[in-house]
Amino acid sequence: MNRFRLNPRARHWLRSPSPGEAPGGSAAPEGSAGDQGEGDWDVWVLGRMAAGAFLDVGGILVDLAVLDQRFECVSERCAPRTGRGRLRSCCADLDVALIGAEINRLRRHTRRLHLWLARREPRIADLPKEEEGRPFWLADDCAHLTRPGGRCVFSAMDRRGRIRCHLHRYAKAHDLERQAVQPLPCRLFPLILVELPTGGVALTTLHRRTTRLVGTFPVSRFPCLSDPTHGPLRRALAKDLDWLFGKGFARELRL
């Protein structure tokens, strides 16, 4: 008997294409599987299964890399600034693809978000709230969050030079659940969900065997993933893992 199931909102997101994209069988942290197709992920999963690299955790296939991966948000080391060098971050360097439902949810908050950001972000203050029907936070392709000044439109730089998320603060200030405004790719990073042909779900993460499929930078370029002194990913993202699959899933991974 399967004990854990994918959150319905996450399943809807996983099965929904971004505007202008065809449905696919995988969802990477930035909301896209890059240039790779569904078949590539199917072959990858089969190869990992043949190598004994998956565990069945209450009905969810979990890549052993999820257990091995170290992760800690250290955005002071990867914030866009002079001297950052080759380091990269999810907030500054990855495109966040949106599904239609996420665009619709954010549209409801456009006016308040514009007021919120205009008082706090000089790079946003001069942007019109909406232009030709496109809200200020949506890129020209109408499928991704825009990145004025080289980082996510909703990112904030604190006094210590660390990237923070305005959507977290906005949700708290307006007594909203975080998922009411935050796109799911942001919450999941660096986790990857892969829908299986059987209808089940496999969970993996950004690691050296998945970056080609995702079409992103090598893991060594992300300080949050490449520092061996960080704690395990399963601990850092315990609340998100429980939200994804049900209460107790993170504990099951630990065991």
PDB file of C-alpha atoms in Angstrom:
ATOM      1  CA  MET A   1       0.000   0.000   0.000  1.00  0.00           C
ATOM      2  CA  ASN A   2       1.360   3.400  -0.998  1.00  0.00           C
ATOM      3  CA  ARG A   3       1.680   5.674   1.988  1.00  0.00           C
ATOM      4  CA  PHE A   4       2.686   8.911   0.241  1.00  0.00           C
ATOM      5  CA  ARG A   5       1.120  10.765  -2.685  1.00  0.00           C
ATOM      6  CA  LEU A   6       2.152  13.830  -4.624  1.00  0.00           C
ATOM      7  CA  ASN A   7       0.413  17.017  -3.536  1.00  0.00           C
ATOM      8  CA  PRO A   8      -2.463  17.719  -6.002  1.00  0.00           C
ATOM      9  CA  ARG A   9      -1.178  21.229  -6.679  1.00  0.00           C
ATOM     10  CA  ALA A  10       2.280  19.855  -7.465  1.00  0.00           C
ATOM     11  CA  ARG A  11       0.771  17.204  -9.740  1.00  0.00           C
ATOM     12  CA  HIS A  12      -1.221  19.837 -11.616  1.00  0.00           C
ATOM     13  CA  TRP A  13       1.947  21.902 -12.014  1.00  0.00           C
ATOM     14  CA  LEU A  14       3.923  18.869 -13.159  1.00  0.00           C
ATOM     15  CA  ARG A  15       1.387  18.039 -15.868  1.00  0.00           C
ATOM     16  CA  SER A  16       0.789  21.611 -17.048  1.00  0.00           C
ATOM     17  CA  PRO A  17       2.946  23.067 -19.822  1.00  0.00           C
ATOM     18  CA  SER A  18       4.203  26.605 -19.592  1.00  0.00           C
ATOM     19  CA  PRO A  19       2.461  28.966 -22.038  1.00  0.00           C
ATOM     20  CA  GLY A  20       3.617  28.100 -25.541  1.00  0.00           C
ATOM     21  CA  GLU A  21       5.172  24.758 -24.538  1.00  0.00           C
ATOM     22  CA  ALA A  22       3.963  21.249 -25.164  1.00  0.00           C
ATOM     23  CA  PRO A  23       3.248  19.027 -22.150  1.00  0.00           C
ATOM     24  CA  GLY A  24       6.256  17.002 -20.995  1.00  0.00           C
ATOM     25  CA  GLY A  25       7.072  14.260 -18.563  1.00  0.00           C
ATOM     26  CA  SER A  26       9.411  16.056 -16.215  1.00  0.00           C
ATOM     27  CA  ALA A  27       9.731  19.242 -14.244  1.00  0.00           C
ATOM     28  CA  ALA A  28      13.090  20.744 -13.416  1.00  0.00           C
ATOM     29  CA  PRO A  29      13.750  23.311 -10.666  1.00  0.00           C
ATOM     30  CA  GLU A  30      13.320  26.258 -13.015  1.00  0.00           C
ATOM     31  CA  GLY A  31      10.122  24.733 -14.335  1.00  0.00           C
ATOM     32  CA  SER A  32      11.505  23.305 -17.559  1.00  0.00           C
ATOM     33  CA  ALA A  33      13.426  20.247 -18.635  1.00  0.00           C
ATOM     34  CA  GLY A  34      15.582  22.373 -20.915  1.00  0.00           C
ATOM     35  CA  ASP A  35      15.906  21.152 -24.498  1.00  0.00           C
ATOM     36  CA  GLN A  36      15.544  17.516 -23.560  1.00  0.00           C
ATOM     37  CA  GLY A  37      12.347  15.625 -24.256  1.00  0.00           C
ATOM     38  CA  GLU A  38      10.188  13.282 -22.252  1.00  0.00           C
ATOM     39  CA  GLY A  39      11.933  10.232 -23.657  1.00  0.00           C
ATOM     40  CA  ASP A  40      15.285  11.330 -22.284  1.00  0.00           C
ATOM     41  CA  TRP A  41      13.918  11.357 -18.745  1.00  0.00           C
ATOM     42  CA  ASP A  42      12.260   7.979 -19.252  1.00  0.00           C
ATOM     43  CA  VAL A  43      15.570   6.499 -20.397  1.00  0.00           C
ATOM     44  CA  TRP A  44      17.393   8.173 -17.531  1.00  0.00           C
ATOM     45  CA  VAL A  45      14.982   6.762 -14.940  1.00  0.00           C
ATOM     46  CA  LEU A  46      15.253   3.268 -16.413  1.00  0.00           C
ATOM     47  CA  GLY A  47      19.034   3.500 -16.328  1.00  0.00           C
ATOM     48  CA  ARG A  48      19.069   4.632 -12.709  1.00  0.00           C
ATOM     49  CA  MET A  49      16.640   1.880 -11.754  1.00  0.00           C
ATOM     50  CA  ALA A  50      18.825  -0.717 -13.471  1.00  0.00           C
ATOM     51  CA  ALA A  51      21.783   0.599 -11.473  1.00  0.00           C
ATOM     52  CA  GLY A  52      19.840   0.222  -8.218  1.00  0.00           C
ATOM     53  CA  ALA A  53      19.894   3.974  -7.679  1.00  0.00           C
ATOM     54  CA  PHE A  54      16.246   4.369  -6.663  1.00  0.00           C
ATOM     55  CA  LEU A  55      14.498   3.601  -3.391  1.00  0.00           C
ATOM     56  CA  ASP A  56      10.756   3.107  -3.041  1.00  0.00           C
ATOM     57  CA  VAL A  57       9.710   5.384  -0.175  1.00  0.00           C
ATOM     58  CA  GLY A  58       6.034   4.759   0.478  1.00  0.00           C
ATOM     59  CA  GLY A  59       5.204   4.624  -3.219  1.00  0.00           C
ATOM     60  CA  ILE A  60       7.545   7.441  -4.302  1.00  0.00           C
ATOM     61  CA  LEU A  61      10.699   6.520  -6.221  1.00  0.00           C
ATOM     62  CA  VAL A  62      13.577   8.462  -4.690  1.00  0.00           C
ATOM     63  CA  ASP A  63      16.948   8.825  -6.380  1.00  0.00           C
ATOM     64  CA  LEU A  64      19.760   7.978  -3.961  1.00  0.00           C
ATOM     65  CA  ALA A  65      21.317  11.300  -4.963  1.00  0.00           C
ATOM     66  CA  VAL A  66      18.572  13.016  -2.924  1.00  0.00           C
ATOM     67  CA  LEU A  67      19.941  11.316   0.192  1.00  0.00           C
ATOM     68  CA  ASP A  68      23.545  12.119  -0.662  1.00  0.00           C
ATOM     69  CA  GLN A  69      23.092  15.723  -1.812  1.00  0.00           C
ATOM     70  CA  ARG A  70      24.202  18.514   0.515  1.00  0.00           C
ATOM     71  CA  PHE A  71      22.232  21.766   0.405  1.00  0.00           C
ATOM     72  CA  GLU A  72      22.033  25.078   2.218  1.00  0.00           C
ATOM     73  CA  CYS A  73      20.874  28.455   0.945  1.00  0.00           C
ATOM     74  CA  VAL A  74      23.975  30.679   1.026  1.00  0.00           C
ATOM     75  CA  SER A  75      22.897  33.503  -1.267  1.00  0.00           C
ATOM     76  CA  GLU A  76      25.510  35.898   0.144  1.00  0.00           C
ATOM     77  CA  ARG A  77      28.030  33.815  -1.831  1.00  0.00           C
ATOM     78  CA  CYS A  78      26.175  33.783  -5.132  1.00  0.00           C
ATOM     79  CA  ALA A  79      24.365  37.149  -5.223  1.00  0.00           C
ATOM     80  CA  PRO A  80      25.082  39.003  -8.506  1.00  0.00           C
ATOM     81  CA  ARG A  81      27.967  41.346  -7.803  1.00  0.00           C
ATOM     82  CA  THR A  82      31.517  42.088  -8.875  1.00  0.00           C
ATOM     83  CA  GLY A  83      33.819  39.261  -7.915  1.00  0.00           C
ATOM     84  CA  ARG A  84      31.182  36.548  -7.918  1.00  0.00           C
ATOM     85  CA  GLY A  85      33.109  34.864 -10.739  1.00  0.00           C
ATOM     86  CA  ARG A  86      31.662  31.559 -11.928  1.00  0.00           C
ATOM     87  CA  LEU A  87      29.240  31.127  -9.039  1.00  0.00           C
ATOM     88  CA  ARG A  88      25.549  30.932  -9.891  1.00  0.00           C
ATOM     89  CA  SER A  89      22.274  31.024  -7.969  1.00  0.00           C
ATOM     90  CA  CYS A  90      18.647  30.098  -8.503  1.00  0.00           C
ATOM     91  CA  CYS A  91      17.464  33.694  -7.937  1.00  0.00           C
ATOM     92  CA  ALA A  92      19.946  35.389 -10.247  1.00  0.00           C
ATOM     93  CA  ASP A  93      20.715  32.949 -13.034  1.00  0.00           C
ATOM     94  CA  LEU A  94      17.799  30.578 -13.642  1.00  0.00           C
ATOM     95  CA  ASP A  95      14.656  31.362 -15.616  1.00  0.00           C
ATOM     96  CA  VAL A  96      11.489  30.555 -13.678  1.00  0.00           C
ATOM     97  CA  ALA A  97       8.858  29.159 -16.021  1.00  0.00           C
ATOM     98  CA  LEU A  98       5.245  29.652 -15.009  1.00  0.00           C
ATOM     99  CA  ILE A  99       2.174  27.587 -15.737  1.00  0.00           C
ATOM    100  CA  GLY A 100      -1.129  29.285 -16.476  1.00  0.00           C
ATOM    101  CA  ALA A 101      -2.501  28.802 -12.955  1.00  0.00           C
ATOM    102  CA  GLU A 102       0.547  30.502 -11.420  1.00  0.00           C
ATOM    103  CA  ILE A 103       0.242  33.431 -13.814  1.00  0.00           C
ATOM    104  CA  ASN A 104      -3.431  33.820 -12.906  1.00  0.00           C
ATOM    105  CA  ARG A 105      -2.699  33.702  -9.168  1.00  0.00           C
ATOM    106  CA  LEU A 106       0.031  36.341  -9.466  1.00  0.00           C
ATOM    107  CA  ARG A 107      -2.172  38.563 -11.650  1.00  0.00           C
ATOM    108  CA  ARG A 108      -4.567  38.948  -8.721  1.00  0.00           C
ATOM    109  CA  HIS A 109      -1.745  40.544  -6.728  1.00  0.00           C
ATOM    110  CA  THR A 110      -0.142  42.668  -9.453  1.00  0.00           C
ATOM    111  CA  ARG A 111      -1.273  46.048  -8.125  1.00  0.00           C
ATOM    112  CA  ARG A 112      -0.294  45.329  -4.522  1.00  0.00           C
ATOM    113  CA  LEU A 113       2.974  43.675  -5.545  1.00  0.00           C
ATOM    114  CA  HIS A 114       3.888  46.689  -7.667  1.00  0.00           C
ATOM    115  CA  LEU A 115       3.267  49.033  -4.729  1.00  0.00           C
ATOM    116  CA  TRP A 116       5.207  46.697  -2.432  1.00  0.00           C
ATOM    117  CA  LEU A 117       8.234  46.510  -4.710  1.00  0.00           C
ATOM    118  CA  ALA A 118       8.209  50.141  -5.867  1.00  0.00           C
ATOM    119  CA  ARG A 119       8.838  51.242  -2.265  1.00  0.00           C
ATOM    120  CA  ARG A 120      11.658  48.754  -1.784  1.00  0.00           C
ATOM    121  CA  GLU A 121      13.330  48.174  -5.164  1.00  0.00           C
ATOM    122  CA  PRO A 122      14.661  51.131  -7.224  1.00  0.00           C
ATOM    123  CA  ARG A 123      14.898  48.854 -10.297  1.00  0.00           C
ATOM    124  CA  ILE A 124      11.115  48.293 -10.108  1.00  0.00           C
ATOM    125  CA  ALA A 125       9.968  51.821  -9.263  1.00  0.00           C
ATOM    126  CA  ASP A 126      10.026  53.064 -12.869  1.00  0.00           C
ATOM    127  CA  LEU A 127       8.406  49.988 -14.381  1.00  0.00           C
ATOM    128  CA  PRO A 128       4.733  50.419 -15.318  1.00  0.00           C
ATOM    129  CA  LYS A 129       2.397  48.154 -13.379  1.00  0.00           C
ATOM    130  CA  GLU A 130       1.173  46.728 -16.656  1.00  0.00           C
ATOM    131  CA  GLU A 131       2.141  47.292 -20.280  1.00  0.00           C
ATOM    132  CA  GLU A 132       0.066  46.089 -23.221  1.00  0.00           C
ATOM    133  CA  GLY A 133      -1.723  43.670 -20.910  1.00  0.00           C
ATOM    134  CA  ARG A 134       1.507  42.175 -19.571  1.00  0.00           C
ATOM    135  CA  PRO A 135       2.140  42.635 -15.826  1.00  0.00           C
ATOM    136  CA  PHE A 136       5.520  44.033 -14.780  1.00  0.00           C
ATOM    137  CA  TRP A 137       6.691  40.670 -13.381  1.00  0.00           C
ATOM    138  CA  LEU A 138       6.159  38.701 -16.609  1.00  0.00           C
ATOM    139  CA  ALA A 139       8.924  38.437 -19.239  1.00  0.00           C
ATOM    140  CA  ASP A 140       8.371  39.338 -22.895  1.00  0.00           C
ATOM    141  CA  ASP A 141       7.727  35.696 -23.756  1.00  0.00           C
ATOM    142  CA  CYS A 142       4.782  35.716 -21.301  1.00  0.00           C
ATOM    143  CA  ALA A 143       6.038  32.420 -19.875  1.00  0.00           C
ATOM    144  CA  HIS A 144       8.784  33.325 -17.374  1.00  0.00           C
ATOM    145  CA  LEU A 145       9.397  35.711 -14.502  1.00  0.00           C
ATOM    146  CA  THR A 146      11.372  38.702 -15.715  1.00  0.00           C
ATOM    147  CA  ARG A 147      14.842  39.498 -14.334  1.00  0.00           C
ATOM    148  CA  PRO A 148      15.448  43.272 -14.375  1.00  0.00           C
ATOM    149  CA  GLY A 149      18.977  44.146 -13.382  1.00  0.00           C
ATOM    150  CA  GLY A 150      20.108  40.532 -13.781  1.00  0.00           C
ATOM    151  CA  ARG A 151      18.095  38.884 -11.018  1.00  0.00           C
ATOM    152  CA  CYS A 152      14.548  37.731 -10.336  1.00  0.00           C
ATOM    153  CA  VAL A 153      11.978  40.530 -10.288  1.00  0.00           C
ATOM    154  CA  PHE A 154      10.875  39.395  -6.817  1.00  0.00           C
ATOM    155  CA  SER A 155      14.345  39.067  -5.312  1.00  0.00           C
ATOM    156  CA  ALA A 156      15.609  41.415  -2.617  1.00  0.00           C
ATOM    157  CA  MET A 157      19.139  42.289  -1.570  1.00  0.00           C
ATOM    158  CA  ASP A 158      19.496  42.776   2.177  1.00  0.00           C
ATOM    159  CA  ARG A 159      22.094  44.930   3.912  1.00  0.00           C
ATOM    160  CA  ARG A 160      24.528  42.024   4.083  1.00  0.00           C
ATOM    161  CA  GLY A 161      24.393  41.470   0.325  1.00  0.00           C
ATOM    162  CA  ARG A 162      22.234  38.345   0.517  1.00  0.00           C
ATOM    163  CA  ILE A 163      19.397  37.551  -1.869  1.00  0.00           C
ATOM    164  CA  ARG A 164      16.019  37.207  -0.233  1.00  0.00           C
ATOM    165  CA  CYS A 165      12.529  36.720  -1.671  1.00  0.00           C
ATOM    166  CA  HIS A 166       9.995  39.558  -1.572  1.00  0.00           C
ATOM    167  CA  LEU A 167       7.189  37.049  -2.110  1.00  0.00           C
ATOM    168  CA  HIS A 168       7.942  35.455   1.276  1.00  0.00           C
ATOM    169  CA  ARG A 169       7.667  38.826   3.008  1.00  0.00           C
ATOM    170  CA  TYR A 170       4.645  39.874   0.971  1.00  0.00           C
ATOM    171  CA  ALA A 171       2.760  36.672   1.796  1.00  0.00           C
ATOM    172  CA  LYS A 172       3.512  37.042   5.503  1.00  0.00           C
ATOM    173  CA  ALA A 173       2.506  40.718   5.550  1.00  0.00           C
ATOM    174  CA  HIS A 174      -0.811  39.965   3.836  1.00  0.00           C
ATOM    175  CA  ASP A 175      -1.527  36.780   5.814  1.00  0.00           C
ATOM    176  CA  LEU A 176      -1.279  34.552   2.751  1.00  0.00           C
ATOM    177  CA  GLU A 177      -0.028  31.004   2.312  1.00  0.00           C
ATOM    178  CA  ARG A 178       3.334  31.132   0.544  1.00  0.00           C
ATOM    179  CA  GLN A 179       2.082  28.960  -2.329  1.00  0.00           C
ATOM    180  CA  ALA A 180      -0.618  31.544  -3.060  1.00  0.00           C
ATOM    181  CA  VAL A 181       2.021  33.743  -4.699  1.00  0.00           C
ATOM    182  CA  GLN A 182       5.319  31.857  -4.933  1.00  0.00           C
ATOM    183  CA  PRO A 183       5.835  29.816  -8.137  1.00  0.00           C
ATOM    184  CA  LEU A 184       6.419  26.163  -7.389  1.00  0.00           C
ATOM    185  CA  PRO A 185       9.824  25.996  -9.176  1.00  0.00           C
ATOM    186  CA  CYS A 186      11.149  28.452  -6.578  1.00  0.00           C
ATOM    187  CA  ARG A 187       9.912  26.306  -3.723  1.00  0.00           C
ATOM    188  CA  LEU A 188      11.286  23.091  -5.185  1.00  0.00           C
ATOM    189  CA  PHE A 189      14.820  24.143  -6.086  1.00  0.00           C
ATOM    190  CA  PRO A 190      16.988  22.045  -6.356  1.00  0.00           C
ATOM    191  CA  LEU A 191      14.486  19.149  -6.400  1.00  0.00           C
ATOM    192  CA  ILE A 192      13.267  17.628  -9.667  1.00  0.00           C
ATOM    193  CA  LEU A 193      10.016  15.729 -10.166  1.00  0.00           C
ATOM    194  CA  VAL A 194       9.680  13.223 -12.993  1.00  0.00           C
ATOM    195  CA  GLU A 195       6.291  11.783 -13.896  1.00  0.00           C
ATOM    196  CA  LEU A 196       6.589   8.104 -14.795  1.00  0.00           C
ATOM    197  CA  PRO A 197       4.709   6.411 -17.666  1.00  0.00           C
ATOM    198  CA  THR A 198       2.856   4.382 -15.007  1.00  0.00           C
ATOM    199  CA  GLY A 199       1.495   7.586 -13.457  1.00  0.00           C
ATOM    200  CA  GLY A 200       3.828   7.442 -10.477  1.00  0.00           C
ATOM    201  CA  VAL A 201       6.441  10.026  -9.553  1.00  0.00           C
ATOM    202  CA  ALA A 202      10.203   9.887  -9.198  1.00  0.00           C
ATOM    203  CA  LEU A 203      12.074  12.400  -7.077  1.00  0.00           C
ATOM    204  CA  THR A 204      15.607  13.457  -7.901  1.00  0.00           C
ATOM    205  CA  THR A 205      17.689  16.606  -7.585  1.00  0.00           C
ATOM    206  CA  LEU A 206      20.274  18.643  -9.414  1.00  0.00           C
ATOM    207  CA  HIS A 207      23.428  16.540  -9.481  1.00  0.00           C
ATOM    208  CA  ARG A 208      26.053  15.645 -12.029  1.00  0.00           C
ATOM    209  CA  ARG A 209      23.800  13.100 -13.743  1.00  0.00           C
ATOM    210  CA  THR A 210      20.820  15.439 -14.184  1.00  0.00           C
ATOM    211  CA  THR A 211      22.248  18.826 -15.175  1.00  0.00           C
ATOM    212  CA  ARG A 212      22.443  17.801 -18.853  1.00  0.00           C
ATOM    213  CA  LEU A 213      18.759  16.885 -18.886  1.00  0.00           C
ATOM    214  CA  VAL A 214      17.800  20.063 -17.064  1.00  0.00           C
ATOM    215  CA  GLY A 215      20.001  22.193 -19.297  1.00  0.00           C
ATOM    216  CA  THR A 216      21.535  24.209 -16.464  1.00  0.00           C
ATOM    217  CA  PHE A 217      24.917  24.966 -14.923  1.00  0.00           C
ATOM    218  CA  PRO A 218      27.077  22.234 -13.375  1.00  0.00           C
ATOM    219  CA  VAL A 219      26.414  21.596  -9.680  1.00  0.00           C
ATOM    220  CA  SER A 220      29.909  22.891  -8.879  1.00  0.00           C
ATOM    221  CA  ARG A 221      28.761  26.376  -9.932  1.00  0.00           C
ATOM    222  CA  PHE A 222      26.090  26.528  -7.203  1.00  0.00           C
ATOM    223  CA  PRO A 223      27.539  27.268  -3.727  1.00  0.00           C
ATOM    224  CA  CYS A 224      24.348  25.946  -2.150  1.00  0.00           C
ATOM    225  CA  LEU A 225      24.985  22.510  -3.665  1.00  0.00           C
ATOM    226  CA  SER A 226      28.751  22.168  -3.894  1.00  0.00           C
ATOM    227  CA  ASP A 227      29.932  22.816  -0.325  1.00  0.00           C
ATOM    228  CA  PRO A 228      30.587  19.462   1.436  1.00  0.00           C
ATOM    229  CA  THR A 229      30.163  21.118   4.860  1.00  0.00           C
ATOM    230  CA  HIS A 230      26.459  21.794   4.258  1.00  0.00           C
ATOM    231  CA  GLY A 231      23.877  19.602   5.932  1.00  0.00           C
ATOM    232  CA  PRO A 232      21.825  17.066   3.948  1.00  0.00           C
ATOM    233  CA  LEU A 233      19.232  18.321   1.488  1.00  0.00           C
ATOM    234  CA  ARG A 234      16.553  16.135   3.079  1.00  0.00           C
ATOM    235  CA  ARG A 235      16.944  18.099   6.320  1.00  0.00           C
ATOM    236  CA  ALA A 236      17.118  21.570   4.766  1.00  0.00           C
ATOM    237  CA  LEU A 237      13.970  20.920   2.708  1.00  0.00           C
ATOM    238  CA  ALA A 238      12.092  18.751   5.208  1.00  0.00           C
ATOM    239  CA  LYS A 239       9.009  20.999   5.312  1.00  0.00           C
ATOM    240  CA  ASP A 240       8.860  21.219   1.527  1.00  0.00           C
ATOM    241  CA  LEU A 241       9.250  17.458   1.144  1.00  0.00           C
ATOM    242  CA  ASP A 242       6.392  16.919   3.582  1.00  0.00           C
ATOM    243  CA  TRP A 243       4.290  19.437   1.646  1.00  0.00           C
ATOM    244  CA  LEU A 244       5.066  17.605  -1.593  1.00  0.00           C
ATOM    245  CA  PHE A 245       4.334  14.055  -0.459  1.00  0.00           C
ATOM    246  CA  GLY A 246       2.609  14.184   2.905  1.00  0.00           C
ATOM    247  CA  LYS A 247       3.537  14.527   6.547  1.00  0.00           C
ATOM    248  CA  GLY A 248       6.287  12.143   7.577  1.00  0.00           C
ATOM    249  CA  PHE A 249       7.954  11.820   4.187  1.00  0.00           C
ATOM    250  CA  ALA A 250      11.107  13.713   5.243  1.00  0.00           C
ATOM    251  CA  ARG A 251      11.356  11.530   8.361  1.00  0.00           C
ATOM    252  CA  GLU A 252      11.002   8.429   6.210  1.00  0.00           C
ATOM    253  CA  LEU A 253      13.906   9.620   4.073  1.00  0.00           C
ATOM    254  CA  ARG A 254      16.007  10.187   7.186  1.00  0.00           C
ATOM    255  CA  LEU A 255      15.290   6.649   8.355  1.00  0.00           C
TER     256      LEU A 255
END
